[in-house]
Coordinates of C-alpha atoms and ligand atoms in Angstrom, one line a residue:
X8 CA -53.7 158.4 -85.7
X9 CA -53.1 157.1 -89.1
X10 CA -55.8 158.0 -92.1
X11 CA -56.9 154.3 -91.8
X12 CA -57.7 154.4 -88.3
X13 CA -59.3 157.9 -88.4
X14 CA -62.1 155.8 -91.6
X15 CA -62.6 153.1 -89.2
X16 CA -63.5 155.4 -86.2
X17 CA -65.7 157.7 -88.2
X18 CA -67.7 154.7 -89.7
X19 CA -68.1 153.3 -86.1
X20 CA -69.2 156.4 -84.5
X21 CA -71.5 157.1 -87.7
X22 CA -73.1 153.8 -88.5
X23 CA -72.7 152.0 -84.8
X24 CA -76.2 150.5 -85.6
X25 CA -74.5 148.3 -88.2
X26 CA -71.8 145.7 -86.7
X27 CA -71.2 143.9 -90.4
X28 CA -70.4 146.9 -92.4
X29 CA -68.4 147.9 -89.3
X30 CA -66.8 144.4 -89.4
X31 CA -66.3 144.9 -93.3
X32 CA -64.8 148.4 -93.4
X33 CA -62.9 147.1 -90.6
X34 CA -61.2 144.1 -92.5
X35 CA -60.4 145.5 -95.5
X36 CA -59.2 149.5 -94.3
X37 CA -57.1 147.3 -91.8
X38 CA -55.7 145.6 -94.5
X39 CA -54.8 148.5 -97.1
X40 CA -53.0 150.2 -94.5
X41 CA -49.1 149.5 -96.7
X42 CA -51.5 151.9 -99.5
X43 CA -51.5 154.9 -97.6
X44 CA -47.4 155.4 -97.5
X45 CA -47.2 154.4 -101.0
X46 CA -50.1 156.8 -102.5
X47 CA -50.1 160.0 -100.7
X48 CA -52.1 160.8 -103.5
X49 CA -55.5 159.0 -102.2
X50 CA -54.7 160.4 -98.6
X51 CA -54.6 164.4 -100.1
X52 CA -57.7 163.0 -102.3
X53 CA -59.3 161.6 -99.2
X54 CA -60.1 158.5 -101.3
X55 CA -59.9 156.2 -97.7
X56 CA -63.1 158.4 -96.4
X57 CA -64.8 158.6 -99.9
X58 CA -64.7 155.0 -100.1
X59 CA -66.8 154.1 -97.2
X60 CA -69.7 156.4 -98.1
X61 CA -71.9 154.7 -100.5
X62 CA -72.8 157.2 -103.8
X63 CA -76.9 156.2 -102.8
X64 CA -79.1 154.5 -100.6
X65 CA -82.3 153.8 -101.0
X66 CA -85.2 152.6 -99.0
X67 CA -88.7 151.6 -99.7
X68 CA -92.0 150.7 -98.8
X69 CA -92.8 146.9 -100.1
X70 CA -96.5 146.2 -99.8
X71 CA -97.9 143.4 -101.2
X72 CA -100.8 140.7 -101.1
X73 CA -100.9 136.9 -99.8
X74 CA -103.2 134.0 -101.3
X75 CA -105.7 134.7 -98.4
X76 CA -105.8 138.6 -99.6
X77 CA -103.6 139.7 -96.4
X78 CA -101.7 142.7 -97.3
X79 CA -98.1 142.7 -95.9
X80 CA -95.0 145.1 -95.7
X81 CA -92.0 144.9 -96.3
X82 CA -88.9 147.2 -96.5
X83 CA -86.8 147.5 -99.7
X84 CA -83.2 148.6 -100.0
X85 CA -80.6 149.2 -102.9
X86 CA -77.6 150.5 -102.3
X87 CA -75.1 152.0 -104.6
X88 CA -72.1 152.0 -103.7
X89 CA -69.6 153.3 -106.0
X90 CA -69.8 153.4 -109.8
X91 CA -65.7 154.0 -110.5
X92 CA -65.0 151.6 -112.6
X93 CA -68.5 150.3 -114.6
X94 CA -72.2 150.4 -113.5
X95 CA -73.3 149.7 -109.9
X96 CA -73.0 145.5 -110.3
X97 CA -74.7 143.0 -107.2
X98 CA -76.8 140.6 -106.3
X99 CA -80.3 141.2 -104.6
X100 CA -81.1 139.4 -101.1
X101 CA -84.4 138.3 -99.9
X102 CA -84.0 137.0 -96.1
X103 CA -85.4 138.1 -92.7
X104 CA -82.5 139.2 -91.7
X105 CA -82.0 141.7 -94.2
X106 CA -81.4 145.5 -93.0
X107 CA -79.3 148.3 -94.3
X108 CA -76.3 147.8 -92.4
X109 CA -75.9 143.9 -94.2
X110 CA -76.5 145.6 -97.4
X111 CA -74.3 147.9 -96.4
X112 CA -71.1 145.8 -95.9
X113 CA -72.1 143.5 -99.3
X114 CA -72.3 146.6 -101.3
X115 CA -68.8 147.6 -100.0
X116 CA -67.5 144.3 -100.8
X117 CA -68.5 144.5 -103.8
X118 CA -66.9 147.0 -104.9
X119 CA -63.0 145.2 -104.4
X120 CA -64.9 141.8 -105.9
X121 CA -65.9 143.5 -108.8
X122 CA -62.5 145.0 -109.5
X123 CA -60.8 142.3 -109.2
X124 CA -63.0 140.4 -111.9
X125 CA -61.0 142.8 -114.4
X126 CA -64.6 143.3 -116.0
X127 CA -65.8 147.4 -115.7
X128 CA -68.1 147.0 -112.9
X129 CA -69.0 148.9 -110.0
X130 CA -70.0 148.0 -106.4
X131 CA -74.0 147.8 -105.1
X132 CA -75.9 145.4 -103.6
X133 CA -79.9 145.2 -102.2
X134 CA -82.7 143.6 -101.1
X135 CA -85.4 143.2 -98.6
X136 CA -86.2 141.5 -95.2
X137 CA -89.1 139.4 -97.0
X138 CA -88.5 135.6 -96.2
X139 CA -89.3 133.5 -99.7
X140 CA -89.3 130.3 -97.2
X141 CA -92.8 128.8 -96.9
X142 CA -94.6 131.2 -99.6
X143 CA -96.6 130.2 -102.8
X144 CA -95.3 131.0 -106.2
X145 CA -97.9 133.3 -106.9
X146 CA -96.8 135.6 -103.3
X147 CA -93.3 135.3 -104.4
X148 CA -94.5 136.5 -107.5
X149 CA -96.5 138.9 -106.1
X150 CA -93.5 140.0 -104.1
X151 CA -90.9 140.4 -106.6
X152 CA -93.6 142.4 -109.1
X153 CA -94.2 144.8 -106.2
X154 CA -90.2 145.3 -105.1
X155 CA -89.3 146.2 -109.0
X156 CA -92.0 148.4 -109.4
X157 CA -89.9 150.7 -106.6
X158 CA -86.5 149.8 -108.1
X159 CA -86.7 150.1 -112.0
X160 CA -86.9 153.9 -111.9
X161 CA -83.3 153.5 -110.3
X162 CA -81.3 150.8 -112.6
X163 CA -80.9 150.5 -116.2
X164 CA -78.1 148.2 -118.2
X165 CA -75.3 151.2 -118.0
X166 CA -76.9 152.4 -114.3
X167 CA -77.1 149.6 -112.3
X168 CA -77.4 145.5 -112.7
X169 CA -78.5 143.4 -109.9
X170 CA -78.2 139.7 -110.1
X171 CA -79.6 137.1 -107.4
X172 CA -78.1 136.3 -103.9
X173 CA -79.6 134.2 -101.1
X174 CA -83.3 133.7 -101.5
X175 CA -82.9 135.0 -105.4
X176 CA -82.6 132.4 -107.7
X177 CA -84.0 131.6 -111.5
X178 CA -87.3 131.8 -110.8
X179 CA -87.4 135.5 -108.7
X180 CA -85.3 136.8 -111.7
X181 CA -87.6 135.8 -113.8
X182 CA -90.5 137.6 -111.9
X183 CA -88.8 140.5 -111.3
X184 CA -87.4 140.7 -115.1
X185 CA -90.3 140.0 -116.0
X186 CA -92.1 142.7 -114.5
X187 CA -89.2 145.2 -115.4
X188 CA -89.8 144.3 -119.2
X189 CA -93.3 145.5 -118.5
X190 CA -93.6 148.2 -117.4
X191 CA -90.1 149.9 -119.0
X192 CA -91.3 148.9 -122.1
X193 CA -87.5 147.5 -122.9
X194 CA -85.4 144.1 -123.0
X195 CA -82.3 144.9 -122.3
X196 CA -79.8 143.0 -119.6
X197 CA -80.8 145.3 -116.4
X198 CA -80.5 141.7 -114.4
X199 CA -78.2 138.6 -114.4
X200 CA -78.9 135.4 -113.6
X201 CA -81.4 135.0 -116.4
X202 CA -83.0 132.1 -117.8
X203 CA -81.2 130.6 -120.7
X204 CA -84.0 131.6 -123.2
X205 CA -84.3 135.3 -122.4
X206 CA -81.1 136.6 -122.4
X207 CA -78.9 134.6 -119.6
X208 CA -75.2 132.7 -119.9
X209 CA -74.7 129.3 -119.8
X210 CA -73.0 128.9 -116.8
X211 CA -74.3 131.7 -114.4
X212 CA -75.9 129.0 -111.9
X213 CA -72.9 126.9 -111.7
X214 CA -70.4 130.4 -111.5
X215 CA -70.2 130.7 -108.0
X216 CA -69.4 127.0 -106.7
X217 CA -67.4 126.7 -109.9
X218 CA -65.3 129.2 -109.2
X219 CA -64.4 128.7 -105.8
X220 CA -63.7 125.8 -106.1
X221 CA -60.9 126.6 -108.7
X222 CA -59.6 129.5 -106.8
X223 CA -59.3 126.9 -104.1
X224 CA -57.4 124.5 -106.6
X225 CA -55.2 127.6 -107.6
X226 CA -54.3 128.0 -104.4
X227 CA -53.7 124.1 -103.3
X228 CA -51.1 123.7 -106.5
X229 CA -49.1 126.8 -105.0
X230 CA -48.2 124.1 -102.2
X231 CA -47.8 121.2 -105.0
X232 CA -51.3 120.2 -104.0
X233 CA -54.8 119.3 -105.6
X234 CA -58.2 118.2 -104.6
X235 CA -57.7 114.7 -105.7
X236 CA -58.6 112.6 -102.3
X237 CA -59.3 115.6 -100.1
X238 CA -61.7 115.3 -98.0
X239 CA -64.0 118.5 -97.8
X240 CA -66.4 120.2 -95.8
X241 CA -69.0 122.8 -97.8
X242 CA -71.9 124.8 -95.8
X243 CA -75.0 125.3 -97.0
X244 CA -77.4 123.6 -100.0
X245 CA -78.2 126.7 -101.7
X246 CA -76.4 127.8 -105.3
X247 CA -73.2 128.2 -104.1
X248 CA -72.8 125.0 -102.2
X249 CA -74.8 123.0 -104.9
X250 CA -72.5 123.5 -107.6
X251 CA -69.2 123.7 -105.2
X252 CA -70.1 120.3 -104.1
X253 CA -70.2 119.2 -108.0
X254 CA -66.9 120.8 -109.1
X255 CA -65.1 119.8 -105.9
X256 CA -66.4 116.1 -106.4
X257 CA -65.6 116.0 -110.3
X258 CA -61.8 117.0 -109.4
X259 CA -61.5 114.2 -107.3
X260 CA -62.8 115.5 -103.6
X261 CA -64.9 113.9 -101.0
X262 CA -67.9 116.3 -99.6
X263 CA -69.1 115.3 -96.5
X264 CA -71.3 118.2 -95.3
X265 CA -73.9 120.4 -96.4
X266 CA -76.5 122.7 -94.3
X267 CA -79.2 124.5 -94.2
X268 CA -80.5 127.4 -91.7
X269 CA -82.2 124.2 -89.4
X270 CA -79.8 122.2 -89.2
X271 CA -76.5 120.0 -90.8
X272 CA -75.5 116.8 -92.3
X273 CA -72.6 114.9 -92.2
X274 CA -72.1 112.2 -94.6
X275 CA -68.9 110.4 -94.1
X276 CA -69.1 108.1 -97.4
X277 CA -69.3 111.3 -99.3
X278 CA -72.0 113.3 -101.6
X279 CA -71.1 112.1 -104.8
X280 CA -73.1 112.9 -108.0
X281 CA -75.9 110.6 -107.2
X282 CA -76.9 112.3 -104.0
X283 CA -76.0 115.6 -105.2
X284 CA -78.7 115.5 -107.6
X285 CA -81.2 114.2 -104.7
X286 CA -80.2 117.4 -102.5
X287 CA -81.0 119.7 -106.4
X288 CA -84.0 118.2 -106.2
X289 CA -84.6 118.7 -102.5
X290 CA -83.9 122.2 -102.6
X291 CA -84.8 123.7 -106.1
X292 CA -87.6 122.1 -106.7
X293 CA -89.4 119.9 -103.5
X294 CA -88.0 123.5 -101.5
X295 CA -87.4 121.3 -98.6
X296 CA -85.4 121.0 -95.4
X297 CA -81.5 119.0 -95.7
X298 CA -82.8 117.2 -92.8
X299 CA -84.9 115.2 -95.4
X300 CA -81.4 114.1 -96.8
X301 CA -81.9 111.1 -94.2
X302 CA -84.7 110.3 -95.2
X303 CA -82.8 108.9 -98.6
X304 CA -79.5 108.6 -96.9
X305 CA -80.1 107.3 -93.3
X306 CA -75.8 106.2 -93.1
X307 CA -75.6 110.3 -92.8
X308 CA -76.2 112.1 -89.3
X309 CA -78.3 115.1 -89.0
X310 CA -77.6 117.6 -86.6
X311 CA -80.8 119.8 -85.5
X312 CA -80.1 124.2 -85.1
X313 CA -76.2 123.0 -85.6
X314 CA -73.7 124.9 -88.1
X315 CA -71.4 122.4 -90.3
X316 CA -68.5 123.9 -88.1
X317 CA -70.5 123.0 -84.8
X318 CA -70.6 119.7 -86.1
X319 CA -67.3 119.4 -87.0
X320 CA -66.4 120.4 -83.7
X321 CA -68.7 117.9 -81.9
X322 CA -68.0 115.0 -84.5
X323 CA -63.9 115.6 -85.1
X324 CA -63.6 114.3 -88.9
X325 CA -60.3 114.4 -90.5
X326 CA -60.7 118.1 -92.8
X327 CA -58.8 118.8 -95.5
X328 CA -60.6 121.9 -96.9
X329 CA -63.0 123.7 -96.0
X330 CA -65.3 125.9 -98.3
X331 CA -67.9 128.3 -96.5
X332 CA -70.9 128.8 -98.7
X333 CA -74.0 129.8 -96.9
X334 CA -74.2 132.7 -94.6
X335 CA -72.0 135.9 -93.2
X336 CA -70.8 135.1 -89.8
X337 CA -70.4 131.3 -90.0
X338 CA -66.8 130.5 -88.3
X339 CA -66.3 132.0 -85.3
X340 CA -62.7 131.8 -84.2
X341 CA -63.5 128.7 -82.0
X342 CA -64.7 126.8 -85.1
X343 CA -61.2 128.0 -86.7
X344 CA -59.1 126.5 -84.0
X345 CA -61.3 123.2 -84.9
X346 CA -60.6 123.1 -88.5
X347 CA -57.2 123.7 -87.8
X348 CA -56.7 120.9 -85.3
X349 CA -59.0 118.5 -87.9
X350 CA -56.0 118.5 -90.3
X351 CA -57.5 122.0 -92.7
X352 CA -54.9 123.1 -94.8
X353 CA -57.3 125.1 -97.1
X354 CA -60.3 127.9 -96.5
X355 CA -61.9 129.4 -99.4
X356 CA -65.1 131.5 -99.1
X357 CA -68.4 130.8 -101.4
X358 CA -70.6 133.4 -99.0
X359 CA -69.7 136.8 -98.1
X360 CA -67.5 137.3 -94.9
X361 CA -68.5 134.0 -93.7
X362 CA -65.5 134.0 -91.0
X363 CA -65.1 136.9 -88.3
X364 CA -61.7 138.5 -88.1
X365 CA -60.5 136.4 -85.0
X366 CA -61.4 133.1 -87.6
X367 CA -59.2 134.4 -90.3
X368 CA -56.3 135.6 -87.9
X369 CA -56.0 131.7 -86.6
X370 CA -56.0 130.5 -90.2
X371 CA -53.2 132.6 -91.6
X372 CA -51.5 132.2 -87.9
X373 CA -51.7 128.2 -88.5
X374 CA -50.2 128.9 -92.2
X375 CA -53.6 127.8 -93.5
X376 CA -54.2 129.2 -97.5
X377 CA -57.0 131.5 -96.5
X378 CA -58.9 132.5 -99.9
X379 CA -61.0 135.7 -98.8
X380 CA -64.4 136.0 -100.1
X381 CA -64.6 138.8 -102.6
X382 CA -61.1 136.7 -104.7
X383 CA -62.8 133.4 -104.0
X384 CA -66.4 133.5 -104.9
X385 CA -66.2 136.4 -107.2
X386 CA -66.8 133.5 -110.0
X387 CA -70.9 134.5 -109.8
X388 CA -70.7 138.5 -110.6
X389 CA -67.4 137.8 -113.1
X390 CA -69.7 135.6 -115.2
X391 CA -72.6 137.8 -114.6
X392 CA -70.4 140.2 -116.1
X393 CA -70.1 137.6 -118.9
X394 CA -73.7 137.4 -119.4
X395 CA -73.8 141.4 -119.7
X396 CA -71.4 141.5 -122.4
X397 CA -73.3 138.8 -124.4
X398 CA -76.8 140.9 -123.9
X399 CA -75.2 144.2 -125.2
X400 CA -73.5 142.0 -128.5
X401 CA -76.4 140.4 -128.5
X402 CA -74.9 137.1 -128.9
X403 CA -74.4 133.6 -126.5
X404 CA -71.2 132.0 -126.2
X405 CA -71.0 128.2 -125.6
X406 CA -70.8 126.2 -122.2
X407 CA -66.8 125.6 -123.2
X408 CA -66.3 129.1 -123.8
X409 CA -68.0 130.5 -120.5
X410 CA -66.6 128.0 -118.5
X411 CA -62.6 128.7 -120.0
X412 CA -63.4 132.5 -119.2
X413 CA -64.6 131.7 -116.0
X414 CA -61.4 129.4 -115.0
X415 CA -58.9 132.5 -116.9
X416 CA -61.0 135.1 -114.7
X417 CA -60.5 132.6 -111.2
X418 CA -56.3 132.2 -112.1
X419 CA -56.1 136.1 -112.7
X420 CA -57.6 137.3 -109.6
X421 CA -55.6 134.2 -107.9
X422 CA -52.5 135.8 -109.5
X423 CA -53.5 139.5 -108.9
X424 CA -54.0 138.8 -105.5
X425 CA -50.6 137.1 -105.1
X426 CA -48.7 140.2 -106.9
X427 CA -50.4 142.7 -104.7
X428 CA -49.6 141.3 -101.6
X429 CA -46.0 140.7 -102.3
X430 CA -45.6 144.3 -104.0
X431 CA -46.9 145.9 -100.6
X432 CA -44.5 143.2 -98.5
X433 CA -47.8 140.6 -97.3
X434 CA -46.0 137.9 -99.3
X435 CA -48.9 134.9 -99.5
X436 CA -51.4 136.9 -97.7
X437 CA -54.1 136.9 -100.4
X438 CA -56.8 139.0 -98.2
X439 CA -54.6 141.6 -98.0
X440 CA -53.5 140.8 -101.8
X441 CA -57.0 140.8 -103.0
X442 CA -58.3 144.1 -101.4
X443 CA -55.2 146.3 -102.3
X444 CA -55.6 144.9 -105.8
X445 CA -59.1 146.1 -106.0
X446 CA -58.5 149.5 -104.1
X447 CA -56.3 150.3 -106.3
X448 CA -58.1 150.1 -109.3
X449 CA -60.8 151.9 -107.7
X450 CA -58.9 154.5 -106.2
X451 CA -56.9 155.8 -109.5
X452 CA -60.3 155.9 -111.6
X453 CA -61.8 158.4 -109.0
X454 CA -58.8 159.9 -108.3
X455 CA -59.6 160.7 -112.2
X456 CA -62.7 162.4 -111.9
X457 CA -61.8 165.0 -109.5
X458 CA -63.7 165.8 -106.3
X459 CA -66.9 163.9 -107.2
Ligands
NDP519 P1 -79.1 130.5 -101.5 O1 -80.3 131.2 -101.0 O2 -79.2 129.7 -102.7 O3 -78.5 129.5 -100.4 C1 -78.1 129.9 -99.1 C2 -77.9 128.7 -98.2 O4 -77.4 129.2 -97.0 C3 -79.1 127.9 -98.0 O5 -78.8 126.6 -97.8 C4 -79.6 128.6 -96.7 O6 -80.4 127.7 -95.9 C5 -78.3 128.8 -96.0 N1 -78.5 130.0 -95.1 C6 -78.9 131.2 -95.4 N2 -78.9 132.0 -94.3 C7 -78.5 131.3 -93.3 C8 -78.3 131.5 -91.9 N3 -78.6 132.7 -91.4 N4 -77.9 130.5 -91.2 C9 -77.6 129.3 -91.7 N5 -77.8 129.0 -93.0 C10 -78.2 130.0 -93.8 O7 -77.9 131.6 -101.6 P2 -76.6 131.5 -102.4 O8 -76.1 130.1 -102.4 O9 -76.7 132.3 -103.6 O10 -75.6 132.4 -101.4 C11 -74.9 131.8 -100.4 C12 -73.7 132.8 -100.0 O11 -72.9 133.0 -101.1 C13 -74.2 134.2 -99.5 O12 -73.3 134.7 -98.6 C14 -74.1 135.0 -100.8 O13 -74.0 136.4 -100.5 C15 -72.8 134.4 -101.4 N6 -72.6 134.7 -102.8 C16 -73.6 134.2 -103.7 C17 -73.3 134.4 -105.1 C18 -74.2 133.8 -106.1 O14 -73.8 133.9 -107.3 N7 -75.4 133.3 -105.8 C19 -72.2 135.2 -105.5 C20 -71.2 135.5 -104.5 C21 -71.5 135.3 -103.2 P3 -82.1 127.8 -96.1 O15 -82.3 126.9 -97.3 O16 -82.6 127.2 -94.8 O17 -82.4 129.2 -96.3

């Protein structure tokens, strides 16, 4: 049994209450298998089983206080995953489903992403199980005050930086930054994703959907091809989607889909700029329901408890491209076979593992340019790096000069990912190009320190 198969056992055996960090080590260990006869020095080292053991987990109590004076409970996690390279870097998650195992597999993710960014950044993620959706302000508030009075005592600006995810935006960063500023006494860049006037990068929003969306373009010229008339289907309405939908429409594309977790819309005649800024509004300010799009837009169809891929499945539209950016788990291998009949020549994921294995096995067996999530949407923590930087010089660099960086960063890891996989024989296989170019990097620096 080879060293790779021996990780993926252990973590099974070890963590079987955990499918997605199962489903995570599984992907990428399966993927760095051409690493092990190349670097006999990580096997001696036993970097393969270091790797999948986070340096720290931890877990806390939550309790805080409704507007009718009900206390509630709810669990807190942060995991640290592996400081290598820089400080423990990722985003924070507030959503029922949140438990240890999905925290799990987006710390380890994180790791590779945050390699491949070229910034010094390490790999951690956390987050609770408390569901923003239908609260006040002031219990959000509440909430977030009462999560970082458990967490400060563990991250710092060189310790660990955690950023939003889904169900963090602007306004819990500022809560929770707020209330870090408090009570450590300090202003320093312990988060990302910051308000423009106390310390955040122009940008940082947009970084995400931005940056997919030019990885995507990277990877549509390698086949002499560009977004220009393509007709594209994006999940979600959060942060990602919001700003994918904008770049993808300003270089030319049609989006016809966004989601939310009730339901899906598909609107044929496109969502240009105009009803982009309707769905902003919708979502970042009313906090309503994509449904409500209709209500605006009644040409567009609404789809009740559907997926945009279930709809694309019942529906049949002609799909050029398709750009993932709500959830973990969204295309199951049935949806692939979908997208691949509907004309998809191009996946690039905006959420984190977003496609089970069997979905990305049909794309690169239909010759589909499959851009895996932690090259594709690693936009959002590259210019959180960004922002980082600019807190410790204590300077802000302009819209032009964010946006240039971001687009440099998106072509590197595009290139990196390229190089890797042809150097270990996966010529145009950029999952397996992306997580042996961030393995690597990971694997020499601890290889560095010794047995720690
Ligand atoms: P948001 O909370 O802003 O938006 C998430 C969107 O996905 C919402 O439309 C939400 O619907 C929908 N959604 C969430 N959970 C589910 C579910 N279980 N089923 C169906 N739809 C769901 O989050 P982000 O846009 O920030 O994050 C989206 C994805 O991108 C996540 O996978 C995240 O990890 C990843 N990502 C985000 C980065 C960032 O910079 N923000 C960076 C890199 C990756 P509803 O409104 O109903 O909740």
């Amino acid at each position: 049994m080879s060293v790779i198969d021996e990780v993926i056992e252990k973590v099974k055996s070890k963590d079987k209450d955990q499918p997605e960090f199962i489903q995570a080590v599984t992907e990428v260990m399966g993927t760095l298998r051409p690493t092990v006869d190349k670097h006999s020095e990580f096997v001696k080292a036993k970097i393969y089983e270091r790797i999948v053991e986070p340096d720290r987990m931890i877990i806390f109590r939550v309790p805080w206080e409704d507007d009718n004076g009900e206390i509630h409970v709810n669990r807190g996690f942060r995991v640290q995953f592996n400081n290598a390279i820089g400080p423990y870097k990722g985003g924070l998650r507030l959503h029922p489903s949140v438990n240890l195992g999905i925290i799990k597999f987006l710390g380890f993710e994180q790791i590779f992403k945050n390699a491949l960014t070229t910034l010094p950044m390490g790999g951690g993620k956390g987050g609770s199980d408390f569901d923003p959706k239908g609260k006040s302000n002031a219990e959000v508030m509440r909430f977030c005050y009462a999560f970082m009075r458990e967490l400060y005592r563990y991250i710092g600006p060189d310790t660990d930086v955690p950023a939003g995810d889904i169900g963090v935006g602007g306004r819990e960063i500022g809560y929770l930054f707020g209330y870090y500023k408090k009570i450590v006494n300090e202003h320093t860049g312990v988060l990302t994703g910051k308000g423009l006037e106390y310390g955040g990068s122009l940008i940082r929003p947009q970084a995400t959907g931005y940056g997919v969306t030019y990885f995507a373009a990277e990877m549509l010229a390698t086949r002499g091809m560009d977004f220009n008339g393509k007709v594209v289907a994006i999940s979600g309405s959060g942060n990602v989607a919001q700003y994918a939908v904008q770049k993808v429409t300003q270089l030319g594309g049609k989006v016809i889909t966004m989601s939310d977790s009730n339901g899906a819309i598909v609107d044929e005649e496109g969502i240009n700029a105009e009803k982009l800024a309707f769905v902003m509004d919708l979502k970042n300010v009313k906090r309503g329901r994509i449904r409500e799009y209709l209500d605006k837009y009644p040409q567009a169809k609404y789809f009740e408890n559907k997926s945009v891929w279930d709809t694309i499945k019942e529906k049949s539209p002609h799909i050029d491209v398709a750009l993932p950016c709500a959830t973990q788990n969204e295309i199951s291998e049935d949806h692939a076979n979908t997208l691949v009949k509907n004309g998809v020549v191009c996946v690039a994921e905006g959420a984190n593992m977003p496609s089970f294995l069997g979905a990305i096995k049909v794309f690169q067996e239909n010759n589909v340019l499959f851009g895996p999530a932690k090259a594709a949407n690693a936009g959002g923590v590259a210019v959180s790096g960004l922002e980082m930087s600019q807190n410790s010089m204590r300077l802000s660099w302009t819209i032009e000069e964010v946006d240039a960086k971001l687009r440099e960063i998106m072509k590197s890891i595009h290139k990196a990912s390229l190089e890797a996989a042809e150097a270990y024989g996966r010529k145009g296989d950029y999952l397996t190009g992306a997580n042996i170019a961030g393995f690597i990097k990971v694997a020499k620096a601890m290889l560095a320190y010794g047995i720690v």
